[in-house]
Coordinates of C-alpha atoms and ligand atoms in Angstrom, one line a residue:
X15 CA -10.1 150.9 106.3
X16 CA -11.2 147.3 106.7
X17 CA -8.4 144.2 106.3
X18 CA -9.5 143.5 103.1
X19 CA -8.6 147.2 101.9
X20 CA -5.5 146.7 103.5
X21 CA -4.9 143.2 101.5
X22 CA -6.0 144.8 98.1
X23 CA -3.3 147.9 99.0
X24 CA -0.7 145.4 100.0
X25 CA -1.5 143.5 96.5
X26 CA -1.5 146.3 94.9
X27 CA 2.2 147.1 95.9
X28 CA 3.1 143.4 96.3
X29 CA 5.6 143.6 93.4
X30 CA 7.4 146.8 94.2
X31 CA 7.5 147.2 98.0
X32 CA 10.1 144.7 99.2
X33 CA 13.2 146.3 99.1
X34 CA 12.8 149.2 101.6
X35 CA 16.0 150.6 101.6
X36 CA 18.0 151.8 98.4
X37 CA 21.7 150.5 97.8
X38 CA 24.2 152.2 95.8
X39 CA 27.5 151.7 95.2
X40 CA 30.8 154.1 95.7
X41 CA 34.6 153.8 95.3
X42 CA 35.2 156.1 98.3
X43 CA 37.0 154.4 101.0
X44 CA 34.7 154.0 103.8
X45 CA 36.2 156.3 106.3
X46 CA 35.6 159.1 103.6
X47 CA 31.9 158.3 103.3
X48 CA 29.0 161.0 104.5
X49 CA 27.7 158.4 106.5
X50 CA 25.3 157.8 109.6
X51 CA 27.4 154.4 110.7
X52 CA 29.8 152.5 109.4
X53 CA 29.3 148.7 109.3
X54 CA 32.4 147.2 109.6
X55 CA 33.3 143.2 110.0
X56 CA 35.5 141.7 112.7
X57 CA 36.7 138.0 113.0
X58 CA 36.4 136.0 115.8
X59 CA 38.9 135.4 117.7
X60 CA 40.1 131.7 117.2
X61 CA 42.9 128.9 118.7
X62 CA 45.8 130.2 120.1
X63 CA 45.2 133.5 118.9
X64 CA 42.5 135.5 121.0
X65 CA 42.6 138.4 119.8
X66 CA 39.7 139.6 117.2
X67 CA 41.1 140.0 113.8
X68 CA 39.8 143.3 112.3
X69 CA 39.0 142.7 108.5
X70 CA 40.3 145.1 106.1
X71 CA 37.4 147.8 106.2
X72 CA 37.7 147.8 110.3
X73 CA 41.6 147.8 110.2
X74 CA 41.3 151.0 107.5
X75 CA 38.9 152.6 109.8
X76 CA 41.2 151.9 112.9
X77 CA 44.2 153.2 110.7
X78 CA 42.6 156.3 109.9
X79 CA 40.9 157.2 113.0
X80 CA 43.4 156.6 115.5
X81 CA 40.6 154.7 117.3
X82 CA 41.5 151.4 118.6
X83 CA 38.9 149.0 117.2
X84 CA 40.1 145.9 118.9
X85 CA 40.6 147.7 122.7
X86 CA 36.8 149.0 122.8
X87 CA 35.4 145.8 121.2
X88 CA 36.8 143.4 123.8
X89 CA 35.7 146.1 126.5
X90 CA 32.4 146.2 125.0
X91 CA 32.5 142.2 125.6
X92 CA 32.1 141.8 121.5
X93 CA 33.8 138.2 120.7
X94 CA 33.0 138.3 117.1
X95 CA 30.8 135.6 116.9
X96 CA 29.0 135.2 113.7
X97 CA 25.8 138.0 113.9
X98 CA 27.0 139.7 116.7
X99 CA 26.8 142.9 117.0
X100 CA 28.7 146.3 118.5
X101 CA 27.7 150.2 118.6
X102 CA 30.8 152.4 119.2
X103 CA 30.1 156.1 118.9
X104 CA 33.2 157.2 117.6
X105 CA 33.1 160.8 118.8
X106 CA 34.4 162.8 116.6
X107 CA 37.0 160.9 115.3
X108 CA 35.1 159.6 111.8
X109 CA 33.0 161.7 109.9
X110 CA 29.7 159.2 110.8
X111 CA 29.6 159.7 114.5
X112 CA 28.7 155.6 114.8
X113 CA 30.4 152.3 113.6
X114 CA 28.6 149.3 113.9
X115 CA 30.9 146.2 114.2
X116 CA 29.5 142.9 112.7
X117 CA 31.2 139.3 114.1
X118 CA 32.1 137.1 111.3
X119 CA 32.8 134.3 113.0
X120 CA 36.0 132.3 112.2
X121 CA 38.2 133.4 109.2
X122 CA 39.0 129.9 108.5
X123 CA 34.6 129.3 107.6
X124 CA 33.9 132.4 106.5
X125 CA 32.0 132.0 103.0
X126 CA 29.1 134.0 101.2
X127 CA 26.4 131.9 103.5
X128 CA 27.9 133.8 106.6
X129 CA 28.6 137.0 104.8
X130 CA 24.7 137.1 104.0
X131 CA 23.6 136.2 107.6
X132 CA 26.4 139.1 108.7
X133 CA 24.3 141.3 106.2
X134 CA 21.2 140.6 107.7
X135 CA 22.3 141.2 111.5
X136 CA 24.6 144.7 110.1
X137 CA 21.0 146.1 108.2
X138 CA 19.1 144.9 111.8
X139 CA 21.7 146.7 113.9
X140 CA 21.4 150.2 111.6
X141 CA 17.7 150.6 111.4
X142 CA 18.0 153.5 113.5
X143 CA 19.7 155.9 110.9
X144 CA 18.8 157.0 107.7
X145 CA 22.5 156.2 105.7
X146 CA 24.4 152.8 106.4
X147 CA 28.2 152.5 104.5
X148 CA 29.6 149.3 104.6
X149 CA 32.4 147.6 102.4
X150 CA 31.2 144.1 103.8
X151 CA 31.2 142.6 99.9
X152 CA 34.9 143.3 100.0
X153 CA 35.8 141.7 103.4
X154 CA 37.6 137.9 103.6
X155 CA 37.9 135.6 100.7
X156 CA 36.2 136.9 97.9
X157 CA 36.2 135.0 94.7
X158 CA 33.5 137.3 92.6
X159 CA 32.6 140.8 93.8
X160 CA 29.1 140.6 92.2
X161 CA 28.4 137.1 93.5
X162 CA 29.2 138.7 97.3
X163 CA 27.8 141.9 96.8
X164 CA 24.0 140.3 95.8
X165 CA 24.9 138.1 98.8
X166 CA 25.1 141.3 100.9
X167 CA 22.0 142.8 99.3
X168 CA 20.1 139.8 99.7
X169 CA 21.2 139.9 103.8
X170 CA 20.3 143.3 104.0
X171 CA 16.9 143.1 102.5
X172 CA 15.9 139.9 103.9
X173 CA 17.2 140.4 107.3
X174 CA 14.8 143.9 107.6
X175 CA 12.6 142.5 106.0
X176 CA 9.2 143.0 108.4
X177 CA 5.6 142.0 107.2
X178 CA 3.0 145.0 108.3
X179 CA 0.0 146.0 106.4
X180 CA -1.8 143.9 108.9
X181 CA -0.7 146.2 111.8
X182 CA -2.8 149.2 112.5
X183 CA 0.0 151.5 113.2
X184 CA 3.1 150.7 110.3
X185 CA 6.6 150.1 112.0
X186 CA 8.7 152.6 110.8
X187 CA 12.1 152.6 110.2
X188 CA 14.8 155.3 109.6
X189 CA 17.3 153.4 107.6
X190 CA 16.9 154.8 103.7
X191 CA 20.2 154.0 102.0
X192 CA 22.7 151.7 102.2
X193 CA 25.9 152.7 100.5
X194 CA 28.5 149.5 99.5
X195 CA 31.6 150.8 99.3
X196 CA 34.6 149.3 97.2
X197 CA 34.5 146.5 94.5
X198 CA 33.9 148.3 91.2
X199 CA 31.4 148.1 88.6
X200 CA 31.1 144.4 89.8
X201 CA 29.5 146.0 92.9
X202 CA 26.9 147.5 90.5
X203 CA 26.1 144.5 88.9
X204 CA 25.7 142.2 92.3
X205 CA 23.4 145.2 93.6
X206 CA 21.3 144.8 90.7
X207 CA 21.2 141.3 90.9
X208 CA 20.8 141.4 94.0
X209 CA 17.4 143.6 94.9
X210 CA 15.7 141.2 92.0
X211 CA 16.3 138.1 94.2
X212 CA 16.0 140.0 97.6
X213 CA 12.7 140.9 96.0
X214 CA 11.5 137.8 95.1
X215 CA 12.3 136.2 98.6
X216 CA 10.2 138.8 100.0
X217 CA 7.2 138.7 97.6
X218 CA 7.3 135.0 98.5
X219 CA 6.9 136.1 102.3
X220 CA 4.6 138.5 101.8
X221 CA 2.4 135.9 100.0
X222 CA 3.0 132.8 102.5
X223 CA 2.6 135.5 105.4
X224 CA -1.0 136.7 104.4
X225 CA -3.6 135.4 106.2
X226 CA -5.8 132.8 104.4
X227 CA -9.1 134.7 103.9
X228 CA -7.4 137.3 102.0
X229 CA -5.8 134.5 99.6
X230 CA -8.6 132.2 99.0
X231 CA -7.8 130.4 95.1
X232 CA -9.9 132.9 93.4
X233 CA -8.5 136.1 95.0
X234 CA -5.0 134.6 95.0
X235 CA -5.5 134.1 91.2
X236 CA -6.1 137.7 90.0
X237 CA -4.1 139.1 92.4
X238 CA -1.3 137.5 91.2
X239 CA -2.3 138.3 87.5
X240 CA -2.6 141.7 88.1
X241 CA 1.3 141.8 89.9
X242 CA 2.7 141.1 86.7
X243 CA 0.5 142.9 84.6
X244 CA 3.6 145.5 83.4
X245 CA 5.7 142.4 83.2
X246 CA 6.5 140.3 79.8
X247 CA 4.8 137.5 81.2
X248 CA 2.1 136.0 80.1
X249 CA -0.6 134.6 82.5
X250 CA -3.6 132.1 82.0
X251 CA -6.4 131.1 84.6
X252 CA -8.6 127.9 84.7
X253 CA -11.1 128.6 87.1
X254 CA -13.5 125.5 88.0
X255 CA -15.5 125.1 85.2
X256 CA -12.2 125.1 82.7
X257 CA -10.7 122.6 85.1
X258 CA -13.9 120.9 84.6
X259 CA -13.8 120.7 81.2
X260 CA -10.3 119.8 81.1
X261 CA -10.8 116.7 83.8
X262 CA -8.3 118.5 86.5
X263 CA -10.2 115.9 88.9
X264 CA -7.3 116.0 91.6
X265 CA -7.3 119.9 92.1
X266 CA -11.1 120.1 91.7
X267 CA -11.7 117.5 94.3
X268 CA -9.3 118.2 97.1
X269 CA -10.9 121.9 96.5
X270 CA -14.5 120.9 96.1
X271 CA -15.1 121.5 100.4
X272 CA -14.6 125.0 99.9
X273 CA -16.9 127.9 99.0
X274 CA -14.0 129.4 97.0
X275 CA -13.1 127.0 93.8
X276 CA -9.9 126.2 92.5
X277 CA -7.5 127.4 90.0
X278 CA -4.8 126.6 88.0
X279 CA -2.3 129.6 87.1
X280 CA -0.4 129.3 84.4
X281 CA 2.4 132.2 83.9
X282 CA 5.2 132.2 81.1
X283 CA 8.2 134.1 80.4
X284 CA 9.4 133.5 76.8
X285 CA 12.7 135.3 75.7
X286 CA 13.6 135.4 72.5
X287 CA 16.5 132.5 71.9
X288 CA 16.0 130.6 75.1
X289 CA 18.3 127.9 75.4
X290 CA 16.0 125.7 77.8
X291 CA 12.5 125.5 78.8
X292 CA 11.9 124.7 82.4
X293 CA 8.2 124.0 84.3
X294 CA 8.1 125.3 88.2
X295 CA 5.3 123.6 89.5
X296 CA 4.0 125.3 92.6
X297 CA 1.6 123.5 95.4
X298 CA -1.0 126.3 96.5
X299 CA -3.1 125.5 99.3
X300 CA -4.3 128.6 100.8
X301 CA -5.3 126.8 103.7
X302 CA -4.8 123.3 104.9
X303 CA -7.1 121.7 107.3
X304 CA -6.4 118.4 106.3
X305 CA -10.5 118.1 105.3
X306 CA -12.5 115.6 106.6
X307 CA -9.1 114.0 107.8
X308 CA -9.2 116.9 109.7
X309 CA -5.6 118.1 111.4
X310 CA -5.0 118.6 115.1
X311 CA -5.6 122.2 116.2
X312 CA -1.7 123.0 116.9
X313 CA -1.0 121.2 113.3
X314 CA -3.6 123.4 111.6
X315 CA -1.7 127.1 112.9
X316 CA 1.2 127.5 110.2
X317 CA -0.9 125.8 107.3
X318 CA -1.7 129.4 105.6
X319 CA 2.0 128.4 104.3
X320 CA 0.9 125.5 102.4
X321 CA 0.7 127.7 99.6
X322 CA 4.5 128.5 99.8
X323 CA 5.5 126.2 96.8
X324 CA 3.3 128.0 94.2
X325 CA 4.7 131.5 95.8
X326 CA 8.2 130.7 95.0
X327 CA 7.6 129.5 91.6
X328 CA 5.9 132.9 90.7
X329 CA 8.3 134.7 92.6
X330 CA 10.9 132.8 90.4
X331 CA 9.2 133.3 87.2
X332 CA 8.8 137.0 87.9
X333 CA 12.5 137.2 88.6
X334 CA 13.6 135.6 85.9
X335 CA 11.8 137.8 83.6
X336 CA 13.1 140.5 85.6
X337 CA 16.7 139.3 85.4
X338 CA 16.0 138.6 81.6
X339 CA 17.3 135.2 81.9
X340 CA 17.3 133.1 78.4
X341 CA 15.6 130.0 79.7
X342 CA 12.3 129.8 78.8
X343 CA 10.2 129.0 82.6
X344 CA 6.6 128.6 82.7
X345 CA 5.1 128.9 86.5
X346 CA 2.1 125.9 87.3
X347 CA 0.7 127.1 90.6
X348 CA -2.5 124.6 91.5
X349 CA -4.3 126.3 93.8
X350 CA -7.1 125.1 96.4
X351 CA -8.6 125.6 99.6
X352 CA -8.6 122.1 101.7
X353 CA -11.5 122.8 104.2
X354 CA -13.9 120.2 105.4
X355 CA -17.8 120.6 104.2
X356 CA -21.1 118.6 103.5
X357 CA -19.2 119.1 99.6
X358 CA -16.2 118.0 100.3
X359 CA -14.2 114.7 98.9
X360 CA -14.6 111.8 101.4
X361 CA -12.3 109.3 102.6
X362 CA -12.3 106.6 99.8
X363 CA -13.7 108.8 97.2
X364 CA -12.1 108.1 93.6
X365 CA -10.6 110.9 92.0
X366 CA -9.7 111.2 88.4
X367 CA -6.6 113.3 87.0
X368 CA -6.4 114.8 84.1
X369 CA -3.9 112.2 82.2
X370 CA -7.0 109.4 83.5
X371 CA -5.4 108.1 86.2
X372 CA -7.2 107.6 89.2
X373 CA -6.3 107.2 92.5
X374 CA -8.2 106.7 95.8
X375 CA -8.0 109.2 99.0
X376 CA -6.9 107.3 101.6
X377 CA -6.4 110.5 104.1
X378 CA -8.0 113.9 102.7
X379 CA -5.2 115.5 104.3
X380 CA -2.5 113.9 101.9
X381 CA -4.0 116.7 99.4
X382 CA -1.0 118.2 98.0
X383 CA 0.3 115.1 96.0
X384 CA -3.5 115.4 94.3
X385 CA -3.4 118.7 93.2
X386 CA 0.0 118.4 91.9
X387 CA -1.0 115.4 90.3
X388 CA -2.9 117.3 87.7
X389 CA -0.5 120.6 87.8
X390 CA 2.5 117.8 87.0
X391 CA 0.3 116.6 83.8
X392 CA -0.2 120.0 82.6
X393 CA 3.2 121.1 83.1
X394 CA 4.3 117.5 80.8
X395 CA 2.0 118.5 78.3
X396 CA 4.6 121.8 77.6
X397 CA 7.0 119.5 76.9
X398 CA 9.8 121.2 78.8
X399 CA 13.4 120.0 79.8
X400 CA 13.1 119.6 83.3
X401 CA 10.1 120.4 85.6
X402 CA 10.8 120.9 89.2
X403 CA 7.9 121.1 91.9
X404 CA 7.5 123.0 94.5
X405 CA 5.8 122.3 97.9
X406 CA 5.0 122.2 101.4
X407 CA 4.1 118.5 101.2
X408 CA 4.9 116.1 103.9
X409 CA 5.7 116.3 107.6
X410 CA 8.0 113.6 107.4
X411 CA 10.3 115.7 105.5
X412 CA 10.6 117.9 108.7
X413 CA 10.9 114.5 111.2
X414 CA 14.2 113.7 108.5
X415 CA 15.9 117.1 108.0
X416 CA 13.8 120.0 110.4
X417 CA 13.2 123.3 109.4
X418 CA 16.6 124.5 108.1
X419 CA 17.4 121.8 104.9
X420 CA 15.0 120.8 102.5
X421 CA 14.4 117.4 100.7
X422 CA 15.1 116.9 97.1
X423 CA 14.2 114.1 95.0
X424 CA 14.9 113.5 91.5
X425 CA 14.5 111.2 88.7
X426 CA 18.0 112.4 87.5
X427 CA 21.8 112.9 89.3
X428 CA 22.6 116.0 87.5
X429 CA 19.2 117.6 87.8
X430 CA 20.0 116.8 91.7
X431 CA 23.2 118.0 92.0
X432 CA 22.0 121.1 90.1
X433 CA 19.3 121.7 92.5
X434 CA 21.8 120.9 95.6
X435 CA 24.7 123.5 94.5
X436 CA 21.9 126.0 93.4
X437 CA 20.9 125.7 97.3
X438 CA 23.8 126.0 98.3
X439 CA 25.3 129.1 97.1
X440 CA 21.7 130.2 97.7
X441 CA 22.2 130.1 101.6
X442 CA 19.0 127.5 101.3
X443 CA 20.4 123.9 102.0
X444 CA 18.8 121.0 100.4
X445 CA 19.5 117.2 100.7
X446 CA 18.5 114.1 98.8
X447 CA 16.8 111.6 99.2
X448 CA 15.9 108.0 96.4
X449 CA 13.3 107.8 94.8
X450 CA 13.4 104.3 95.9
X451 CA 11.2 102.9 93.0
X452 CA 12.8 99.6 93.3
X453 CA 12.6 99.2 97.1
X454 CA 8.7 101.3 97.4
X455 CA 7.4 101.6 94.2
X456 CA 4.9 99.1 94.7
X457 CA 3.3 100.8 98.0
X458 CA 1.6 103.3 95.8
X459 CA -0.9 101.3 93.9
X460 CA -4.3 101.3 94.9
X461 CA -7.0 98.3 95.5
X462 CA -9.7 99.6 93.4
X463 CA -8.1 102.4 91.8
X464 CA -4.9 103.0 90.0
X465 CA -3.5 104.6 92.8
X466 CA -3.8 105.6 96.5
X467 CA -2.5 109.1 97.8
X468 CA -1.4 107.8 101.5
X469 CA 0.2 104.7 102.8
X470 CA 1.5 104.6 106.5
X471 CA 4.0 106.3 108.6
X472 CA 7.1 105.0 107.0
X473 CA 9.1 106.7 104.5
X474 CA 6.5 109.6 104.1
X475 CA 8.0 112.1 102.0
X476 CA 9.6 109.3 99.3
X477 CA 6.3 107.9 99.4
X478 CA 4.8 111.2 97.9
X479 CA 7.4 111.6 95.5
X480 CA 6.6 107.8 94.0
X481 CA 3.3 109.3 93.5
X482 CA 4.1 112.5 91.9
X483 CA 6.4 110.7 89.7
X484 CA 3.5 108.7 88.4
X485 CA 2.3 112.3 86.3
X486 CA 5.7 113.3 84.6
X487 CA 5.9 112.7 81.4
X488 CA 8.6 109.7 80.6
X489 CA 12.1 111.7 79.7
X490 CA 11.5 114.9 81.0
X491 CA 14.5 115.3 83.9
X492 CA 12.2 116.2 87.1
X493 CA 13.0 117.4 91.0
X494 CA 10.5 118.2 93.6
X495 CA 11.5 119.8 96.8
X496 CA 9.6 119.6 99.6
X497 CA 9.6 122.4 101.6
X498 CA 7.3 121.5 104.3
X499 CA 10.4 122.3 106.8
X500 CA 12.2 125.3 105.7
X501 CA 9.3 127.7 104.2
X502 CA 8.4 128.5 107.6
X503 CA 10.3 129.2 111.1
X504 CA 9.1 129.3 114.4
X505 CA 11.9 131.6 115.4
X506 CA 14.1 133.9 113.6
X507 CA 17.5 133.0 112.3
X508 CA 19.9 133.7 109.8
X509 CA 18.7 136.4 107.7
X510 CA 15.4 135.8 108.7
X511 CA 13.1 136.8 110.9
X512 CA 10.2 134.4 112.1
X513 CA 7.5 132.9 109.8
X514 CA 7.7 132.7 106.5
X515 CA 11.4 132.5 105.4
X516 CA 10.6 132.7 101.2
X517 CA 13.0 129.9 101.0
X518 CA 13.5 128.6 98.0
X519 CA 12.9 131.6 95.6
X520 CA 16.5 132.5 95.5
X521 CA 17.4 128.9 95.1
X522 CA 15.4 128.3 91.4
X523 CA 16.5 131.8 90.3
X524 CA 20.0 130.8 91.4
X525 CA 19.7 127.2 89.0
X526 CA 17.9 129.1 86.3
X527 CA 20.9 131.4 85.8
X528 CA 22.9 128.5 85.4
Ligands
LIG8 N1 0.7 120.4 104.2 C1 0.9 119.2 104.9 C2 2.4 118.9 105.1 C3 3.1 119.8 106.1 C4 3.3 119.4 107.4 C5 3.6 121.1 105.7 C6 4.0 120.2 108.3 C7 4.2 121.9 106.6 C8 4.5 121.5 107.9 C9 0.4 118.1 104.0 O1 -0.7 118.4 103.2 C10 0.0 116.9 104.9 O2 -0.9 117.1 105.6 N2 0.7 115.8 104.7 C11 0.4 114.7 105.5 C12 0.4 113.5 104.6 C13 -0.1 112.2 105.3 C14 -1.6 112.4 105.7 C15 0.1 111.0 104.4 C16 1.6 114.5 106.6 O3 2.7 114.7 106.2 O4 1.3 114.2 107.7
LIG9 MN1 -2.5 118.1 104.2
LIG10 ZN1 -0.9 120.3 102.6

């Protein structure tokens, strides 16, 4: 089997496959449960007081097994620290012959963020057994068992999450079911809530992970049409000569160096009722080389995730038809292939977007502003309430916040603030910056064009966003994120492991439901 049959089998499951293990929910008390471990969570110990502070599930456990929880831990040299991890083999003296204790960190700071990452390190921890129990949703300050039991989900899915149809032998693991214990029918409702956002982090991985030959525009298109396919979405393609037609000139020319040609995905879910209509625009570019402008070698080796913008906003419009949100969300994923060629748009070429502004390339590399450009104009033309874009688009916004918070700008506070405490509770942090019309607005016009899609080092990432904001529609309440930072990671942390994180799927699903 050759990589391209593994791609096509790894499209083919690219909807269904993410959530490897199955979560249930009982009422048993988790001492009582036919388990392989126990995940248990234990407090650091803080101040004064240094001794760990078992949470209630550990202190039941404890209670009922005559073990003493806090003696072996502090022998074992476990301090409780936030994603730590201890395996006691309890001997006998529980029916599931291991506990696995997670740290928690400090009671005092312990919130859903932490409870997710504590998740993430439990599921990592238990891979090794076929049945996990844990009452982790139940543990600390709990304000809504369904909001902490997703968050638990969404730890232990994303924290095993491992990316392997590229490998030629599959990493296997044992873990099969994770049982939450405790919490009620609310449980039930934050699992199923839950595995739909896990899911959609991890189809965004899957598709920022895949190499860039198997995700060239064309592929990438019908690939994702055919993932929804059983869905109640409806999906439209413009491939070149419709862009043509249409006078798309931004996508068509940053894609024009390429022997694969554009596209411009289109994919709505409609309910019945909605109550809003909201326009994800995704930046796609499979592969970003910067064009003639060419990048650095080292600059070029993560930029198969410069498609990660249009990945969310499909993952998000899949989920939200999945969650059967009513808000009406149409996905606009621009998709192009920035290579350099004898074809390919030239430094001080003219391009013209579809709303007939034109703008000249400064840098061929500043690309992502000029296939939003058009993807921005289409996504006006709906006519929705709000439009927020999507995409890997500046370094700058990774000199200003690194890898771990992302940039938002907006054209509106409460769009912002929307966006911010969506992130938030999301585990995804995002920070604003202005739109700075007043102060930079000028620095976007062009000599001999309207426009011009680069100007200098300073203020990078607001400088892209005064161009982008040059293609919404007056009145329509807009955000773009740029994700250039947090899509990707180097290392692993958190709840996730290195490369692509799928951040900020969760986020939009989180603000849709809203
Ligand atoms: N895709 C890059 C931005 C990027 C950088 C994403 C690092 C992820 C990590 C984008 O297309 C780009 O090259 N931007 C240029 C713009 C400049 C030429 C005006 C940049 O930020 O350097
Ligand atoms: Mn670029
Ligand atoms: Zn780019």
């Amino acid at each position: 089997m050759g990589v391209g049959d593994l791609t096509r089998l790894a499209a083919a499951t690219l909807m269904g496959k993410a959530v490897a293990v199955e979560i249930v929910h009982q009422s048993t008390d988790l001492v009582d449960i036919d388990a392989d471990v126990l995940g248990v969570g234990v407090f650091a110990a803080s101040g004064d007081d240094s001794t760990l502070v078992l949470a209630d599930d550990a202190a039941a456990v404890a209670e009922a097994s005559g073990l003493d929880l806090v003696a072996e831990l502090r022998a074992a040299g476990f301090d409780g620290t936030l994603g730590t991890v201890a395996h006691l083999a309890t001997r006998g003296a529980t029916r599931a012959p291991m506990i696995v204790a997670v740290g928690l960190g400090d009671r005092a700071t312990f919130d859903d963020s932490r409870r997710r990452r504590a998740a993430a390190a439990l599921a990592r921890a238990a891979t090794r057994a076929p049945h996990l129990a844990t009452g982790l949703h139940t543990l600390g300050d709990v304000a809504d068992v369904a909001w902490s039991a997703q968050a638990v989900v969404e730890g232990l899915v994303l924290g095993i999450y491992r990316f392997t149809p590229y490998r030629s032998e599959a990493e296997t693991i044992a873990l099969a079911t994770t049982t939450l214990c405790g919490g009620g029918a609310a449980t039930e409702t934050g699992i199923a809530v839950g595995q739909v956002t896990a899911r959609a982090s991890c189809t965004t991985r899957d598709l920022v992970n895949t190499p860039p030959q198997d995700k060239r525009p064309p592929k990438l298109a019908d690939d994702l049409a055919a993932a929804v396919a059983d869905h109640e979405l409806a999906v439209r393609v413009l491939d070149e000569d419709a862009l043509a037609e249409g006078g798309y000139g931004g996508i068509l020319g940053v894609g024009q160096g390429s022997s694969a040609s554009p596209r411009l995905v289109e994919i709505a879910y409609r309910p019945p009722d909605a109550r809003r209509h909201v326009a994800l625009v995704g930046k796609g570019i499979t592969f970003d080389s910067g064009g003639l402008s060419l990048k650095p070698s080292a600059s070029m080796e993560t930029m198969k995730s410069d498609m990660a913008g249009a990945a969310t906003a499909f993952a998000a419009v899949v989920a939200a038809a999945e969650l059967e949100l009513d808000v009406a969300v149409t996905a606009v994923l621009a998709l192009a292939e920035n290579l350099p060629s004898g074809t390919a748009t030239r430094v001080s070429d003219v391009l013209r977007f579809r709303n007939k502004t034109t703008a000249e390339v400064i840098n061929t590399d500043a690309e992502g502003r000029l296939v939003l450009a058009d993807a921005l104009v289409h996504a006006s033309e709906l006519a929705p309430d709000a439009i927020v874009d999507i995409a890997t688009l500046t370094g700058a916004a990774v000199a200003a916040l690194g890898d771990r918070i992302g940039v938002v700008i907006a054209n509106d506070d409460e769009l912002a603030d929307a966006m911010i405490g969506a992130g938030a509770r999301a585990g995804e942090p995002l920070w604003r910056l202005p739109l700075a019309k007043t102060e930079y607005g000028e620095r976007v016009e062009g000599t001999i064009a309207d426009l011009k899609n680069a100007g200098g080092r300073a203020a990078g990432t607001i400088f892209a966003a005064l161009f982008l904001e040059r293609f919404v529609a007056d009145g329509i309440d807009w955000a773009h994120l740029d994700i250039a930072g947090t899509a990707w990671t180097d290392e692993a942390y958190g709840e996730h492991p290195k490369g692509a994180t799928g951040i900020p799927a969760r986020t939009l699903i989180e603000w849709l439901r809203q």
